[in-house]
């Protein structure tokens, strides 16, 4: 394979969550199905591999200054798949707050309904607000969540495989529809789940839906090495990204898999303008939307720094940082990514917040279409990723700009597909199907 | 209102589950999205109010001789809503095997995505096979299931109402997106659930999704009286249907509601042909697909008759029937419906199985288009229902025949709408929105 994969986030109003404040942005777009239909049409015209939505099952604390997660991604992306024919749909789902039988059946069903474009992005969900919506007084700790996620995916993948390919015979003469001996119960009894199976639905066009894993903690990496087809990751420095990809490939090999069976998709927040100068100006406009005091406080807190010690414009150097906490509540991947940046040179909270689109962690890449294409090519050539999850800075502008200005450059360079040459998402990721 | 509502079941291959054996039927149609897209297009062209799918989260024992429930209806109908613009989608969901937060958020999301066409058909699920897929050694008894369903719907409806209409202000100048004091936690702590709330998504176009309730037991009727916008019911005799509708309206009034807020949709299995004689012939062809020995045994068992006492052709009279068991495993509505038929005159198991499309309970109505229209009109005029859930006998034939042959007659008679005059499903049901 000499080209990379592109996955496109539909997060609205953008990965700068406060982009709704800009004059051209509709603050209710995140609830508007016609807007999303337009986005996926643009994405499919550009031959993007898949679209994606992050998620968490709770109202975010930031609702006072920005829209939260909003619509359930299973509903939104399942619906949007009907107005496209090739675009994959990567749907974030929590293993902590779903049951494996329902999830397995829903994604197996989605694979039929989309003719092989279903992908589940497995997360364990890290917020106490979610726990309180599901009857838990306390959020389960990271270790417990990942033990549950392991068992969850073990059950889900066995349910997906519960029908042999020749189970349905549909012999009209005898009236025999299926051979029950070819449809297997799984009879799982584990720490978290007891699930008899089988599913009421046979395997879909992909053999099984694509599994994406997004957590960067030790538990997340183990889960990815064992189950993931694709790993979403975050990096502010190229060296960090290369090291992560080497590590995940090594872990996959240790788990007995071919390292090429695990694709790394690196998140990058993209802002595209006609010229570098216009991109700088648009970045300034987005920075001006940020509640910088609050975001600086959140960021320094996530780094384990004492409250009040660093204002938005006080440089933080590597020596200021406490050692990383292994089972911290904050995302391990985002934490490592910010630390890597400070490791290169001191940065102020303001700079860190701006370079990560508000402090969520992913690297902001702002420039002309050529500059953006050059950057992605350089990171790809360095072995930083097998593809990219493109996160529009301001989705109302940057999704279309990326699709119509950057993608043609990547296609001309032979870095990205100019047509969909496989029917299923799995086929495009691995050049063969089913997996 | 001088006209009735029509809801159309997409069950495939048909309410005669063994219709897959007929020469013209594709036995894999129940997994084929292109087939379903065609069905909903036909339904929308006929101005049908909504389409519907029953469901149970387990593989059915009958897989040896007929397809089971198959695709998850949330996935299938959510997807199909994207290729229609007015048709409501009524999605069967189990209160026993879902969590109220996820369900509330998904249907609230679906209401946005469909612009006000989302309906949830609440069932408590009556099969031990489902329990074994969700970590339960034993299926919870009916009383426990209905207590849970009550609490479930209480939580769901409060979550749906957790945002005040004016919660989002989106003031670009100040950066204030929403007023947190207008978005309310529900802080529910009950017997089955603890749910903090609120949802991350405000109310959709219907105010709240339409709630359908389908169970005919005492617990089901109480649930319907309190929460349901629509009650699905079953009746083999017109008197039984009239009595049921009177009863549910009385119960709604006792619960403090206007009886007109609860619409009764009566299930009827429809077989339509050009002439009465052709309809009779097609019915014979369908009867020939039935595994009559097994279905007779199931039917007599469900009636509480001793095994082996009645063969397929032995008449059962009212005097043979044991008293009804209040908390039986089998559907209370289906049982009452079969008993009412036997109460009119003795029937053999074969006749009962045939008249209920294989023994599932709903009345088979077979005839020419005029005959079918006459029958529906007569039942409606008698006060048997506010509308009908049309269940095609052989979906590959009867869905289109009903839509293109029967519906125009009903429209000409002024019994059914000739156009969609309200944007939302709730608006069509109640002539106003939101509810």
Short mmCIF file of N, CA, C and O in Angstrom, two decimals, chain A residues 20-23 25 27-28 30-31 33-34 37 55 57-59 63-67 70-72 74-75 78-79 81-82 97-99 101-102 105-106 109-110 113 115 132-135 163 170-173 175-178 180 194-198 200 202, chain B residues 20-23 25 27 30-31 33-34 37 55 57-59 63-67 70-72 74-75 78-79 81-82 97-99 101-102 105-106 109-110 113 115 132-135 163 168 170-173 175-178 180 194-198 200 202:
data_model
loop_
_atom_site.label_atom_id
_atom_site.label_comp_id
_atom_site.label_asym_id
_atom_site.label_seq_id
_atom_site.Cartn_x
_atom_site.Cartn_y
_atom_site.Cartn_z
N UNK A 20 -18.96 28.24 17.16
CA UNK A 20 -20.35 28.71 16.97
C UNK A 20 -20.45 30.22 17.11
O UNK A 20 -21.42 30.83 16.64
N UNK A 21 -19.46 30.85 17.76
CA UNK A 21 -19.51 32.29 17.98
C UNK A 21 -19.13 33.09 16.72
O UNK A 21 -19.38 34.29 16.67
N UNK A 22 -18.54 32.43 15.73
CA UNK A 22 -18.14 33.16 14.52
C UNK A 22 -19.39 33.57 13.73
O UNK A 22 -20.41 32.87 13.76
N UNK A 23 -19.30 34.70 13.03
CA UNK A 23 -20.50 35.26 12.38
C UNK A 23 -21.18 34.31 11.38
O UNK A 23 -22.41 34.30 11.29
N UNK A 25 -21.36 31.04 11.40
CA UNK A 25 -21.71 29.70 11.91
C UNK A 25 -23.13 29.68 12.49
O UNK A 25 -23.50 30.55 13.28
N UNK A 27 -25.36 28.26 15.14
CA UNK A 27 -25.10 27.61 16.44
C UNK A 27 -25.92 26.34 16.67
O UNK A 27 -25.63 25.56 17.56
N UNK A 28 -26.97 26.12 15.86
CA UNK A 28 -27.80 24.92 16.01
C UNK A 28 -27.50 23.86 14.96
O UNK A 28 -28.22 22.86 14.85
N UNK A 30 -25.46 21.54 14.88
CA UNK A 30 -25.20 20.18 15.41
C UNK A 30 -26.48 19.37 15.61
O UNK A 30 -26.41 18.17 15.91
N UNK A 31 -27.63 20.02 15.44
CA UNK A 31 -28.92 19.31 15.52
C UNK A 31 -29.62 19.25 14.16
O UNK A 31 -30.76 18.78 14.08
N UNK A 33 -30.17 17.93 10.53
CA UNK A 33 -29.87 16.78 9.67
C UNK A 33 -29.53 17.22 8.24
O UNK A 33 -28.70 16.58 7.58
N UNK A 34 -30.13 18.28 7.75
CA UNK A 34 -29.82 18.71 6.39
C UNK A 34 -28.36 19.17 6.27
O UNK A 34 -27.70 18.92 5.25
N UNK A 37 -26.30 16.02 6.15
CA UNK A 37 -26.43 15.37 4.84
C UNK A 37 -25.52 16.04 3.83
O UNK A 37 -24.89 15.37 2.99
N UNK A 55 -17.99 10.71 21.08
CA UNK A 55 -19.21 10.74 21.88
C UNK A 55 -18.95 10.44 23.35
O UNK A 55 -17.96 9.81 23.72
N UNK A 57 -21.92 9.68 26.75
CA UNK A 57 -23.35 9.69 27.07
C UNK A 57 -23.69 10.56 28.29
O UNK A 57 -24.16 10.08 29.31
N UNK A 58 -23.49 11.86 28.15
CA UNK A 58 -23.83 12.80 29.23
C UNK A 58 -23.74 14.21 28.65
O UNK A 58 -23.04 14.47 27.68
N UNK A 59 -24.46 15.11 29.30
CA UNK A 59 -24.33 16.52 28.95
C UNK A 59 -23.00 17.02 29.48
O UNK A 59 -22.65 16.80 30.64
N UNK A 63 -21.73 23.23 28.56
CA UNK A 63 -22.91 23.67 27.82
C UNK A 63 -23.14 25.17 27.96
O UNK A 63 -23.71 25.80 27.07
N UNK A 64 -22.65 25.75 29.03
CA UNK A 64 -22.82 27.20 29.18
C UNK A 64 -22.09 27.97 28.09
O UNK A 64 -22.52 29.06 27.72
N UNK A 65 -20.97 27.41 27.58
CA UNK A 65 -20.29 28.17 26.53
C UNK A 65 -20.09 27.44 25.19
O UNK A 65 -19.54 28.01 24.25
N UNK A 66 -20.58 26.21 25.08
CA UNK A 66 -20.47 25.52 23.78
C UNK A 66 -21.42 24.32 23.73
O UNK A 66 -21.70 23.71 24.76
N UNK A 67 -21.89 23.96 22.52
CA UNK A 67 -22.73 22.76 22.39
C UNK A 67 -21.94 21.54 22.84
O UNK A 67 -20.71 21.50 22.71
N UNK A 70 -24.43 16.14 21.92
CA UNK A 70 -25.69 16.23 21.18
C UNK A 70 -26.27 14.91 20.74
O UNK A 70 -26.50 14.02 21.56
N UNK A 71 -26.50 14.78 19.43
CA UNK A 71 -27.19 13.61 18.89
C UNK A 71 -26.39 12.33 19.12
O UNK A 71 -25.16 12.33 19.04
N UNK A 72 -27.08 11.25 19.32
CA UNK A 72 -26.44 9.95 19.47
C UNK A 72 -25.82 9.56 18.11
O UNK A 72 -26.51 9.53 17.10
N UNK A 74 -24.91 6.73 16.88
CA UNK A 74 -25.48 5.54 16.24
C UNK A 74 -26.68 5.94 15.38
O UNK A 74 -26.85 5.46 14.25
N UNK A 75 -27.49 6.83 15.91
CA UNK A 75 -28.67 7.30 15.19
C UNK A 75 -28.27 8.19 14.02
O UNK A 75 -28.73 8.01 12.89
N UNK A 78 -26.02 6.19 11.39
CA UNK A 78 -26.81 5.13 10.76
C UNK A 78 -27.77 5.72 9.72
O UNK A 78 -27.96 5.16 8.64
N UNK A 79 -28.32 6.86 10.05
CA UNK A 79 -29.23 7.57 9.15
C UNK A 79 -28.45 8.14 7.95
O UNK A 79 -28.86 7.97 6.79
N UNK A 81 -25.78 7.13 6.64
CA UNK A 81 -25.28 6.09 5.73
C UNK A 81 -26.26 5.84 4.59
O UNK A 81 -25.87 5.39 3.51
N UNK A 82 -27.54 6.16 4.81
CA UNK A 82 -28.54 5.91 3.77
C UNK A 82 -28.46 6.91 2.62
O UNK A 82 -28.98 6.66 1.55
N UNK A 97 -21.11 1.54 29.11
CA UNK A 97 -22.53 1.88 29.22
C UNK A 97 -23.41 1.30 28.12
O UNK A 97 -24.44 1.86 27.76
N UNK A 98 -22.96 0.16 27.55
CA UNK A 98 -23.82 -0.60 26.65
C UNK A 98 -23.74 -2.07 27.05
O UNK A 98 -22.82 -2.47 27.78
N UNK A 99 -24.69 -2.87 26.54
CA UNK A 99 -24.60 -4.31 26.75
C UNK A 99 -24.04 -4.93 25.48
O UNK A 99 -24.36 -4.50 24.38
N UNK A 101 -24.60 -7.73 23.92
CA UNK A 101 -25.53 -8.35 22.96
C UNK A 101 -26.18 -7.29 22.07
O UNK A 101 -26.22 -7.43 20.85
N UNK A 102 -26.70 -6.23 22.68
CA UNK A 102 -27.33 -5.18 21.88
C UNK A 102 -26.33 -4.55 20.92
O UNK A 102 -26.65 -4.30 19.75
N UNK A 105 -25.46 -6.96 18.01
CA UNK A 105 -26.56 -7.08 17.05
C UNK A 105 -26.72 -5.80 16.24
O UNK A 105 -26.96 -5.84 15.03
N UNK A 106 -26.61 -4.65 16.89
CA UNK A 106 -26.80 -3.38 16.17
C UNK A 106 -25.74 -3.18 15.10
O UNK A 106 -26.05 -2.78 13.97
N UNK A 109 -26.25 -5.64 12.27
CA UNK A 109 -27.37 -5.15 11.46
C UNK A 109 -26.92 -3.99 10.57
O UNK A 109 -27.25 -3.93 9.39
N UNK A 110 -26.17 -3.08 11.16
CA UNK A 110 -25.69 -1.92 10.40
C UNK A 110 -24.80 -2.35 9.24
O UNK A 110 -24.80 -1.73 8.19
N UNK A 113 -27.17 -3.30 6.52
CA UNK A 113 -27.93 -2.15 6.03
C UNK A 113 -27.04 -1.21 5.21
O UNK A 113 -27.49 -0.58 4.25
N UNK A 115 -24.32 -2.27 3.61
CA UNK A 115 -23.56 -3.11 2.68
C UNK A 115 -22.05 -3.07 2.96
O UNK A 115 -21.25 -2.94 2.04
N UNK A 132 -23.34 8.62 36.39
CA UNK A 132 -24.57 8.99 37.11
C UNK A 132 -25.82 8.81 36.25
O UNK A 132 -26.93 8.78 36.77
N UNK A 133 -25.64 8.68 34.95
CA UNK A 133 -26.80 8.42 34.07
C UNK A 133 -27.11 6.93 33.95
O UNK A 133 -28.10 6.55 33.34
N UNK A 134 -26.23 6.10 34.53
CA UNK A 134 -26.40 4.66 34.38
C UNK A 134 -26.35 3.93 35.72
O UNK A 134 -25.90 2.80 35.82
N UNK A 135 -26.80 4.63 36.74
CA UNK A 135 -27.01 3.95 38.02
C UNK A 135 -25.76 3.71 38.83
O UNK A 135 -25.79 2.94 39.79
N UNK A 163 -22.72 -17.42 13.47
CA UNK A 163 -23.34 -18.15 12.35
C UNK A 163 -22.23 -18.63 11.40
O UNK A 163 -21.44 -17.82 10.91
N UNK A 170 -32.43 -22.52 3.20
CA UNK A 170 -33.67 -22.06 2.56
C UNK A 170 -34.16 -23.03 1.49
O UNK A 170 -34.36 -22.66 0.33
N UNK A 171 -34.36 -24.27 1.89
CA UNK A 171 -34.85 -25.29 0.97
C UNK A 171 -36.38 -25.23 0.92
O UNK A 171 -37.07 -25.68 1.83
N UNK A 172 -36.91 -24.66 -0.15
CA UNK A 172 -38.34 -24.41 -0.21
C UNK A 172 -39.15 -25.70 -0.22
O UNK A 172 -40.26 -25.75 0.33
N UNK A 173 -38.60 -26.74 -0.82
CA UNK A 173 -39.32 -28.01 -0.92
C UNK A 173 -39.55 -28.63 0.46
O UNK A 173 -40.68 -28.94 0.84
N UNK A 175 -38.95 -27.18 3.39
CA UNK A 175 -39.33 -26.21 4.41
C UNK A 175 -38.23 -25.98 5.44
O UNK A 175 -38.46 -25.34 6.46
N UNK A 176 -37.04 -26.49 5.18
CA UNK A 176 -35.94 -26.31 6.12
C UNK A 176 -35.25 -24.98 5.79
O UNK A 176 -34.67 -24.81 4.72
N UNK A 177 -35.31 -24.04 6.73
CA UNK A 177 -34.74 -22.71 6.46
C UNK A 177 -33.26 -22.64 6.81
O UNK A 177 -32.46 -22.15 6.02
N UNK A 178 -32.91 -23.08 8.01
CA UNK A 178 -31.51 -23.02 8.42
C UNK A 178 -31.13 -24.31 9.13
O UNK A 178 -31.99 -25.07 9.56
N UNK A 180 -29.72 -25.55 12.36
CA UNK A 180 -29.42 -25.02 13.70
C UNK A 180 -28.01 -25.39 14.19
O UNK A 180 -27.41 -24.62 14.93
N UNK A 194 -22.84 -12.44 31.27
CA UNK A 194 -23.26 -13.79 30.91
C UNK A 194 -24.12 -13.65 29.67
O UNK A 194 -25.16 -12.98 29.70
N UNK A 195 -23.68 -14.24 28.59
CA UNK A 195 -24.36 -14.06 27.30
C UNK A 195 -24.43 -15.41 26.60
O UNK A 195 -23.40 -16.02 26.29
N UNK A 196 -25.65 -15.85 26.31
CA UNK A 196 -25.82 -17.15 25.68
C UNK A 196 -25.58 -17.10 24.17
O UNK A 196 -24.92 -17.95 23.61
N UNK A 197 -26.16 -16.08 23.49
CA UNK A 197 -26.12 -16.06 22.05
C UNK A 197 -27.00 -17.16 21.49
O UNK A 197 -27.69 -17.85 22.25
N UNK A 198 -27.01 -17.36 20.15
CA UNK A 198 -26.33 -16.56 19.13
C UNK A 198 -27.11 -15.28 18.82
O UNK A 198 -28.18 -15.07 19.39
N UNK A 200 -29.53 -13.04 16.33
CA UNK A 200 -30.58 -13.45 15.39
C UNK A 200 -30.24 -13.11 13.94
O UNK A 200 -31.09 -13.26 13.07
N UNK A 202 -27.20 -13.24 10.70
CA UNK A 202 -25.91 -13.76 10.27
C UNK A 202 -24.91 -12.62 9.98
O UNK A 202 -25.27 -11.45 10.04
N UNK B 20 -41.59 -17.54 2.93
CA UNK B 20 -40.33 -17.65 2.17
C UNK B 20 -40.32 -18.89 1.26
O UNK B 20 -39.56 -18.95 0.30
N UNK B 21 -41.21 -19.86 1.56
CA UNK B 21 -41.23 -21.09 0.76
C UNK B 21 -41.94 -20.91 -0.57
O UNK B 21 -41.82 -21.76 -1.46
N UNK B 22 -42.68 -19.83 -0.73
CA UNK B 22 -43.41 -19.62 -1.98
C UNK B 22 -42.40 -19.31 -3.11
O UNK B 22 -41.36 -18.72 -2.87
N UNK B 23 -42.77 -19.72 -4.34
CA UNK B 23 -41.80 -19.63 -5.44
C UNK B 23 -41.28 -18.21 -5.70
O UNK B 23 -40.11 -18.03 -6.03
N UNK B 25 -40.82 -15.74 -3.62
CA UNK B 25 -40.25 -15.02 -2.47
C UNK B 25 -38.74 -15.26 -2.35
O UNK B 25 -38.28 -16.41 -2.44
N UNK B 27 -35.85 -15.72 -0.02
CA UNK B 27 -35.78 -16.09 1.42
C UNK B 27 -34.81 -15.22 2.21
O UNK B 27 -34.83 -15.23 3.43
N UNK B 30 -35.26 -10.48 4.14
CA UNK B 30 -35.27 -9.81 5.46
C UNK B 30 -33.91 -9.24 5.84
O UNK B 30 -33.81 -8.55 6.85
N UNK B 31 -32.89 -9.51 5.03
CA UNK B 31 -31.56 -8.92 5.26
C UNK B 31 -31.19 -7.92 4.16
O UNK B 31 -30.06 -7.42 4.13
N UNK B 33 -31.35 -4.53 2.25
CA UNK B 33 -31.74 -3.13 2.44
C UNK B 33 -32.44 -2.55 1.19
O UNK B 33 -33.35 -1.73 1.31
N UNK B 34 -32.06 -3.00 0.01
CA UNK B 34 -32.71 -2.46 -1.20
C UNK B 34 -34.19 -2.85 -1.25
O UNK B 34 -35.04 -2.05 -1.67
N UNK B 37 -35.93 -0.56 1.19
CA UNK B 37 -36.05 0.80 0.64
C UNK B 37 -37.23 0.87 -0.33
O UNK B 37 -37.96 1.86 -0.36
N UNK B 55 -40.14 -6.95 17.37
CA UNK B 55 -38.77 -7.38 17.65
C UNK B 55 -38.67 -8.13 18.96
O UNK B 55 -39.49 -7.96 19.87
N UNK B 57 -34.96 -9.51 21.24
CA UNK B 57 -33.50 -9.60 21.14
C UNK B 57 -32.97 -11.02 21.39
O UNK B 57 -32.25 -11.26 22.34
N UNK B 58 -33.31 -11.94 20.50
CA UNK B 58 -32.81 -13.31 20.60
C UNK B 58 -33.13 -14.03 19.28
O UNK B 58 -34.06 -13.65 18.58
N UNK B 59 -32.38 -15.06 19.01
CA UNK B 59 -32.70 -15.91 17.86
C UNK B 59 -33.92 -16.74 18.23
O UNK B 59 -33.98 -17.35 19.29
N UNK B 63 -35.89 -20.93 13.83
CA UNK B 63 -34.94 -20.68 12.74
C UNK B 63 -34.82 -21.89 11.81
O UNK B 63 -34.52 -21.74 10.63
N UNK B 64 -35.10 -23.06 12.31
CA UNK B 64 -35.04 -24.24 11.45
C UNK B 64 -36.07 -24.18 10.32
O UNK B 64 -35.83 -24.72 9.24
N UNK B 65 -37.22 -23.51 10.57
CA UNK B 65 -38.19 -23.47 9.48
C UNK B 65 -38.62 -22.07 9.02
O UNK B 65 -39.42 -21.95 8.09
N UNK B 66 -38.07 -21.02 9.63
CA UNK B 66 -38.40 -19.66 9.16
C UNK B 66 -37.40 -18.65 9.68
O UNK B 66 -36.83 -18.84 10.76
N UNK B 67 -37.17 -17.56 8.93
CA UNK B 67 -36.30 -16.50 9.43
C UNK B 67 -36.86 -15.92 10.71
O UNK B 67 -38.08 -15.91 10.92
N UNK B 70 -34.19 -11.05 12.98
CA UNK B 70 -33.14 -10.53 12.10
C UNK B 70 -32.57 -9.20 12.51
O UNK B 70 -32.10 -9.03 13.63
N UNK B 71 -32.63 -8.24 11.60
CA UNK B 71 -31.99 -6.94 11.80
C UNK B 71 -32.61 -6.19 12.98
O UNK B 71 -33.82 -6.25 13.21
N UNK B 72 -31.78 -5.45 13.66
CA UNK B 72 -32.26 -4.61 14.76
C UNK B 72 -33.14 -3.49 14.19
O UNK B 72 -32.70 -2.75 13.30
N UNK B 74 -34.08 -0.62 15.32
CA UNK B 74 -33.56 0.75 15.51
C UNK B 74 -32.63 1.10 14.35
O UNK B 74 -32.68 2.21 13.80
N UNK B 75 -31.80 0.15 13.96
CA UNK B 75 -30.84 0.36 12.87
C UNK B 75 -31.57 0.42 11.54
O UNK B 75 -31.36 1.33 10.73
N UNK B 78 -34.19 3.45 11.44
CA UNK B 78 -33.46 4.72 11.48
C UNK B 78 -32.83 5.03 10.13
O UNK B 78 -32.83 6.17 9.66
N UNK B 79 -32.32 4.00 9.51
CA UNK B 79 -31.71 4.12 8.18
C UNK B 79 -32.77 4.41 7.12
O UNK B 79 -32.63 5.32 6.30
N UNK B 81 -35.58 5.80 7.43
CA UNK B 81 -36.17 7.14 7.56
C UNK B 81 -35.46 8.14 6.67
O UNK B 81 -36.05 9.15 6.27
N UNK B 82 -34.21 7.87 6.33
CA UNK B 82 -33.45 8.81 5.51
C UNK B 82 -33.89 8.80 4.04
O UNK B 82 -33.60 9.74 3.31
N UNK B 97 -34.51 -4.95 28.44
CA UNK B 97 -33.14 -5.15 27.97
C UNK B 97 -32.50 -3.92 27.34
O UNK B 97 -31.63 -4.03 26.49
N UNK B 98 -32.95 -2.76 27.77
CA UNK B 98 -32.27 -1.51 27.41
C UNK B 98 -32.13 -0.67 28.67
O UNK B 98 -32.81 -0.91 29.66
N UNK B 99 -31.26 0.35 28.61
CA UNK B 99 -31.17 1.29 29.73
C UNK B 99 -31.95 2.54 29.33
O UNK B 99 -31.92 2.97 28.18
N UNK B 101 -31.55 5.72 29.88
CA UNK B 101 -30.80 6.88 29.38
C UNK B 101 -30.45 6.72 27.90
O UNK B 101 -30.69 7.62 27.09
N UNK B 102 -29.90 5.56 27.54
CA UNK B 102 -29.55 5.34 26.13
C UNK B 102 -30.79 5.41 25.26
O UNK B 102 -30.78 6.02 24.18
N UNK B 105 -32.10 9.03 24.90
CA UNK B 105 -31.24 9.85 24.04
C UNK B 105 -31.38 9.42 22.57
O UNK B 105 -31.41 10.26 21.68
N UNK B 106 -31.46 8.11 22.33
CA UNK B 106 -31.53 7.66 20.93
C UNK B 106 -32.82 8.11 20.27
O UNK B 106 -32.82 8.57 19.13
N UNK B 109 -32.76 11.83 19.70
CA UNK B 109 -31.90 12.09 18.53
C UNK B 109 -32.64 11.76 17.24
O UNK B 109 -32.58 12.50 16.27
N UNK B 110 -33.32 10.61 17.25
CA UNK B 110 -34.04 10.20 16.05
C UNK B 110 -35.13 11.20 15.70
O UNK B 110 -35.44 11.42 14.52
N UNK B 113 -33.36 13.88 13.80
CA UNK B 113 -32.84 13.40 12.53
C UNK B 113 -33.97 13.15 11.52
O UNK B 113 -33.79 13.34 10.32
N UNK B 115 -36.87 14.74 11.65
CA UNK B 115 -37.74 15.92 11.69
C UNK B 115 -39.14 15.59 12.22
O UNK B 115 -40.15 16.01 11.66
N UNK B 132 -31.30 -14.84 28.62
CA UNK B 132 -29.97 -15.48 28.62
C UNK B 132 -28.94 -14.68 27.83
O UNK B 132 -27.74 -14.91 27.97
N UNK B 133 -29.39 -13.74 27.02
CA UNK B 133 -28.45 -12.88 26.30
C UNK B 133 -28.06 -11.65 27.10
O UNK B 133 -27.20 -10.87 26.67
N UNK B 134 -28.70 -11.46 28.25
CA UNK B 134 -28.46 -10.26 29.04
C UNK B 134 -28.14 -10.60 30.49
O UNK B 134 -28.48 -9.85 31.40
N UNK B 135 -27.52 -11.74 30.70
CA UNK B 135 -26.97 -12.03 32.01
C UNK B 135 -27.97 -12.48 33.04
O UNK B 135 -27.66 -12.52 34.23
N UNK B 163 -34.89 19.64 29.01
CA UNK B 163 -34.50 20.98 28.54
C UNK B 163 -35.75 21.86 28.40
O UNK B 163 -36.70 21.50 27.72
N UNK B 168 -31.32 27.18 25.04
CA UNK B 168 -30.19 27.63 24.20
C UNK B 168 -30.41 29.10 23.82
O UNK B 168 -31.45 29.45 23.25
N UNK B 170 -27.37 31.03 22.68
CA UNK B 170 -26.36 31.20 21.63
C UNK B 170 -26.05 32.68 21.38
O UNK B 170 -26.16 33.16 20.24
N UNK B 171 -25.66 33.36 22.42
CA UNK B 171 -25.31 34.77 22.28
C UNK B 171 -23.85 34.88 21.86
O UNK B 171 -22.94 34.68 22.66
N UNK B 172 -23.63 35.20 20.61
CA UNK B 172 -22.27 35.18 20.07
C UNK B 172 -21.37 36.23 20.73
O UNK B 172 -20.17 36.02 20.91
N UNK B 173 -21.95 37.35 21.08
CA UNK B 173 -21.16 38.44 21.67
C UNK B 173 -20.58 38.03 23.03
O UNK B 173 -19.38 38.12 23.26
N UNK B 175 -20.61 34.97 24.34
CA UNK B 175 -20.09 33.60 24.38
C UNK B 175 -20.94 32.66 25.22
O UNK B 175 -20.56 31.53 25.48
N UNK B 176 -22.11 33.13 25.65
CA UNK B 176 -22.99 32.29 26.46
C UNK B 176 -23.85 31.45 25.51
O UNK B 176 -24.68 31.97 24.77
N UNK B 177 -23.66 30.12 25.58
CA UNK B 177 -24.37 29.25 24.64
C UNK B 177 -25.74 28.84 25.18
O UNK B 177 -26.74 28.93 24.47
N UNK B 178 -25.78 28.37 26.41
CA UNK B 178 -27.05 27.93 27.00
C UNK B 178 -27.14 28.42 28.43
O UNK B 178 -26.14 28.79 29.04
N UNK B 180 -27.67 27.14 31.89
CA UNK B 180 -27.69 25.85 32.59
C UNK B 180 -28.90 25.69 33.51
O UNK B 180 -29.40 24.56 33.68
N UNK B 194 -31.16 4.35 38.68
CA UNK B 194 -30.73 5.65 39.19
C UNK B 194 -30.18 6.42 38.00
O UNK B 194 -29.23 5.98 37.36
N UNK B 195 -30.80 7.52 37.70
CA UNK B 195 -30.45 8.28 36.50
C UNK B 195 -30.42 9.76 36.85
O UNK B 195 -31.44 10.33 37.26
N UNK B 196 -29.27 10.38 36.65
CA UNK B 196 -29.13 11.80 37.00
C UNK B 196 -29.69 12.72 35.92
O UNK B 196 -30.42 13.66 36.21
N UNK B 197 -29.38 12.44 34.65
CA UNK B 197 -29.74 13.36 33.58
C UNK B 197 -28.94 14.63 33.68
O UNK B 197 -28.06 14.74 34.54
N UNK B 198 -29.23 15.65 32.86
CA UNK B 198 -30.18 15.65 31.74
C UNK B 198 -29.60 14.96 30.51
O UNK B 198 -28.44 14.53 30.54
N UNK B 200 -28.02 15.09 26.71
CA UNK B 200 -27.19 16.09 26.06
C UNK B 200 -27.87 16.74 24.85
O UNK B 200 -27.23 17.49 24.12
N UNK B 202 -31.54 18.68 23.28
CA UNK B 202 -32.85 19.24 23.59
C UNK B 202 -33.97 18.48 22.87
O UNK B 202 -33.70 17.59 22.08
#
